[in-house]
């Protein structure tokens, strides 16, 4: 797999997007190598997925480090060891520290299950986002892929996809539809990004091939 861009994935929970990225890199939809996955929590399903998919995995739980700076250093060391060039957050719940941010400036991306800036920011993660979307009774929602900064859910928006909300939508049905769109979109947008094909005139990524 020489010369393919190297991507590390950061997770904290289920890891369904992580698995979608691995499958896409194996099918060629994402022409990049997934070099490893870092989880901020032990014993999460994402780590079982990593074992099954035979992707190197490491747990770096902030609580097991003396402070955020040591954790930031350990994450940077892991990414360097794997020779990662890009970092894709997929349900990662910790803020990225300044060392990793500056080493990977502009090369860290995140996926969020709403049309940012709506339903984003501190505390807006996991099912809370979709619960808030349903409670607001909006007619459509969507997903956002954006560059990562030192703040939650900020940074340049790279792509969005819209998802209409049905009359009888509930948390389970909306979650399933949002995840399906995420799994289809994230690999394609990352592929365009790492190959320099994501432009202002092609903001949502290349069409399906
Ligand atoms: C996704 O909805 C993603 O947008 C958000 O966290 C969720 C992660 O899901 N950042 P999974 O762990 O990939 O299944």
Coordinates of C-alpha atoms and ligand atoms in Angstrom, one line a residue:
X1 CA 0.0 0.0 0.0
X2 CA 2.9 2.3 -0.8
X3 CA 2.1 6.0 -1.5
X4 CA -1.4 6.0 -0.3
X5 CA -2.2 8.8 2.2
X6 CA -2.2 7.5 5.8
X7 CA -5.2 8.3 8.0
X8 CA -5.5 7.6 11.7
X9 CA -9.0 7.4 13.2
X10 CA -10.0 8.6 16.7
X11 CA -13.1 7.1 18.4
X12 CA -14.7 6.9 21.8
X13 CA -17.7 4.5 21.3
X14 CA -19.4 2.4 18.8
X15 CA -17.1 3.0 15.9
X16 CA -19.5 2.4 13.0
X17 CA -18.0 5.3 11.1
X18 CA -14.5 3.9 11.8
X19 CA -15.6 0.6 10.3
X20 CA -17.1 2.3 7.3
X21 CA -13.8 4.1 6.6
X22 CA -11.9 0.8 6.9
X23 CA -14.3 -0.9 4.5
X24 CA -14.1 2.0 2.1
X25 CA -10.3 1.9 2.1
X26 CA -10.4 -1.8 1.4
X27 CA -12.9 -1.4 -1.4
X28 CA -11.0 1.5 -3.0
X29 CA -13.8 4.1 -2.4
X30 CA -11.3 5.8 0.0
X31 CA -7.9 5.6 -1.6
X32 CA -6.0 5.8 1.7
X33 CA -4.6 3.5 4.3
X34 CA -6.2 3.5 7.8
X35 CA -3.1 3.1 9.8
X36 CA -4.6 2.8 13.2
X37 CA -7.4 3.7 15.6
X38 CA -7.1 5.5 18.9
X39 CA -9.9 5.2 21.4
X40 CA -10.3 7.6 24.3
X41 CA -12.1 4.8 26.2
X42 CA -11.4 1.2 27.0
X43 CA -13.9 -1.6 26.3
X44 CA -15.9 0.1 23.6
X45 CA -17.4 -1.6 20.6
X46 CA -15.0 0.3 18.3
X47 CA -12.1 -1.7 19.8
X48 CA -13.9 -5.0 19.0
X49 CA -14.3 -3.7 15.4
X50 CA -10.6 -2.9 15.3
X51 CA -9.6 -6.4 16.4
X52 CA -12.0 -8.0 13.9
X53 CA -10.8 -5.8 11.1
X54 CA -7.1 -6.3 12.1
X55 CA -6.5 -2.5 12.4
X56 CA -3.9 -1.5 15.1
X57 CA -5.6 0.0 18.1
X58 CA -4.6 1.9 21.1
X59 CA -6.5 3.3 24.1
X60 CA -5.5 6.7 25.3
X61 CA -7.8 7.7 28.1
X62 CA -7.3 11.2 29.4
X63 CA -8.1 10.1 32.9
X64 CA -5.1 7.8 33.0
X65 CA -2.6 10.7 32.3
X66 CA -1.4 13.2 34.8
X67 CA -2.8 16.1 32.8
X68 CA -4.1 17.0 29.3
X69 CA -0.6 17.9 28.1
X70 CA 0.8 14.4 28.7
X71 CA -2.2 13.0 27.0
X72 CA -1.7 15.4 24.0
X73 CA 1.9 14.2 23.8
X74 CA 1.0 10.5 23.9
X75 CA -1.5 11.0 21.1
X76 CA 1.0 12.9 19.0
X77 CA 3.6 10.1 19.6
X78 CA 1.1 7.4 18.5
X79 CA 0.2 9.3 15.4
X80 CA 3.8 9.8 14.5
X81 CA 4.6 6.2 15.2
X82 CA 1.9 5.2 12.7
X83 CA 3.2 7.9 10.3
X84 CA -0.3 9.3 10.0
X85 CA -0.7 12.3 7.7
X86 CA -4.4 12.9 8.4
X87 CA -6.6 12.4 11.4
X88 CA -10.3 11.6 11.1
X89 CA -12.4 11.9 14.2
X90 CA -15.4 9.5 14.3
X91 CA -17.4 9.9 17.5
X92 CA -14.3 11.1 19.5
X93 CA -15.5 12.9 22.6
X94 CA -12.3 14.8 23.8
X95 CA -11.0 18.1 22.5
X96 CA -7.8 17.7 20.5
X97 CA -4.8 19.3 22.3
X98 CA -2.5 22.0 21.0
X99 CA 0.4 19.8 20.2
X100 CA -1.6 17.5 17.9
X101 CA -3.5 20.5 16.4
X102 CA -0.3 22.2 15.4
X103 CA 1.4 19.1 14.1
X104 CA -1.6 18.3 11.9
X105 CA -2.7 21.8 11.1
X106 CA -5.7 21.7 8.7
X107 CA -5.4 17.9 8.5
X108 CA -7.8 16.9 11.3
X109 CA -11.4 16.4 10.4
X110 CA -14.6 15.5 12.2
X111 CA -18.1 14.3 11.4
X112 CA -21.1 15.7 13.3
X113 CA -24.7 14.4 13.1
X114 CA -26.4 17.8 12.3
X115 CA -26.2 20.7 9.9
X116 CA -23.7 22.8 11.8
X117 CA -23.8 25.4 13.2
X118 CA -27.2 24.1 14.3
X119 CA -27.2 21.6 17.1
X120 CA -23.5 21.7 17.8
X121 CA -21.1 22.9 20.4
X122 CA -20.2 21.7 23.9
X123 CA -22.5 19.0 25.3
X124 CA -23.9 18.3 21.8
X125 CA -22.7 14.8 21.2
X126 CA -24.1 11.3 20.8
X127 CA -27.9 10.9 20.9
X128 CA -28.2 14.3 22.5
X129 CA -27.8 15.9 19.1
X130 CA -30.6 13.9 17.5
X131 CA -32.8 14.3 20.6
X132 CA -32.4 18.0 20.3
X133 CA -33.2 17.9 16.5
X134 CA -36.4 16.0 17.1
X135 CA -37.4 18.2 20.1
X136 CA -37.0 21.3 17.9
X137 CA -39.5 19.8 15.3
X138 CA -37.4 20.9 12.4
X139 CA -38.3 19.5 9.0
X140 CA -34.8 18.6 8.0
X141 CA -31.5 17.8 9.5
X142 CA -28.3 16.4 8.1
X143 CA -24.6 15.8 8.7
X144 CA -21.5 17.9 8.6
X145 CA -17.9 17.1 7.9
X146 CA -15.6 19.9 9.1
X147 CA -12.0 20.7 9.9
X148 CA -11.1 20.5 13.6
X149 CA -10.0 23.4 15.8
X150 CA -9.5 23.7 19.5
X151 CA -13.2 24.2 20.1
X152 CA -16.1 21.8 19.8
X153 CA -17.8 21.7 16.3
X154 CA -16.0 24.7 14.9
X155 CA -13.7 24.9 11.9
X156 CA -14.2 25.1 8.2
X157 CA -17.2 23.2 6.9
X158 CA -16.0 20.8 4.2
X159 CA -19.3 19.1 3.3
X160 CA -22.8 18.7 4.4
X161 CA -25.7 16.4 3.4
X162 CA -29.3 17.0 4.1
X163 CA -31.7 14.5 5.6
X164 CA -35.5 15.2 5.6
X165 CA -37.3 14.3 8.8
X166 CA -40.4 12.2 8.4
X167 CA -43.8 12.7 10.1
X168 CA -43.4 9.7 12.4
X169 CA -39.6 10.0 13.0
X170 CA -38.3 8.7 16.3
X171 CA -34.8 8.5 17.7
X172 CA -34.1 5.0 16.4
X173 CA -35.3 5.7 12.9
X174 CA -33.5 9.0 12.6
X175 CA -30.3 7.6 14.1
X176 CA -30.3 4.8 11.5
X177 CA -30.8 7.2 8.6
X178 CA -28.2 9.6 9.9
X179 CA -25.6 6.8 10.3
X180 CA -26.3 5.5 6.8
X181 CA -25.7 8.9 5.3
X182 CA -22.5 9.3 7.4
X183 CA -21.1 5.9 6.3
X184 CA -21.7 6.8 2.7
X185 CA -20.5 10.4 2.8
X186 CA -17.5 10.4 5.1
X187 CA -15.2 8.1 3.1
X188 CA -16.0 10.0 -0.2
X189 CA -15.3 13.4 1.3
X190 CA -12.1 12.2 3.0
X191 CA -11.0 10.7 -0.3
X192 CA -11.5 14.0 -2.1
X193 CA -9.8 15.9 0.8
X194 CA -6.7 13.8 0.9
X195 CA -6.3 13.8 -2.9
X196 CA -6.8 17.6 -3.1
X197 CA -10.1 17.4 -4.9
X198 CA -12.3 19.0 -2.4
X199 CA -12.8 22.6 -3.7
X200 CA -15.3 25.4 -3.1
X201 CA -17.0 24.4 -6.4
X202 CA -17.2 20.8 -5.4
X203 CA -18.0 21.3 -1.7
X204 CA -19.8 18.1 -1.1
X205 CA -17.4 15.7 -2.7
X206 CA -17.3 14.0 -6.0
X207 CA -20.4 12.1 -7.3
X208 CA -20.7 8.4 -6.8
X209 CA -18.6 6.4 -9.2
Ligands
LIG1 C1 -21.7 9.9 14.6 O1 -23.0 10.3 14.6 C2 -20.8 11.1 14.4 O2 -21.4 12.1 13.5 C3 -20.6 11.7 15.8 O3 -20.6 10.6 16.6 C4 -21.3 9.5 16.0 C5 -20.3 8.4 16.0 O4 -20.9 7.2 15.7 N1 -19.5 12.6 15.9 P1 -20.1 5.9 15.5 O5 -19.3 5.6 16.8 O6 -19.2 6.1 14.3 O7 -21.1 4.8 15.3

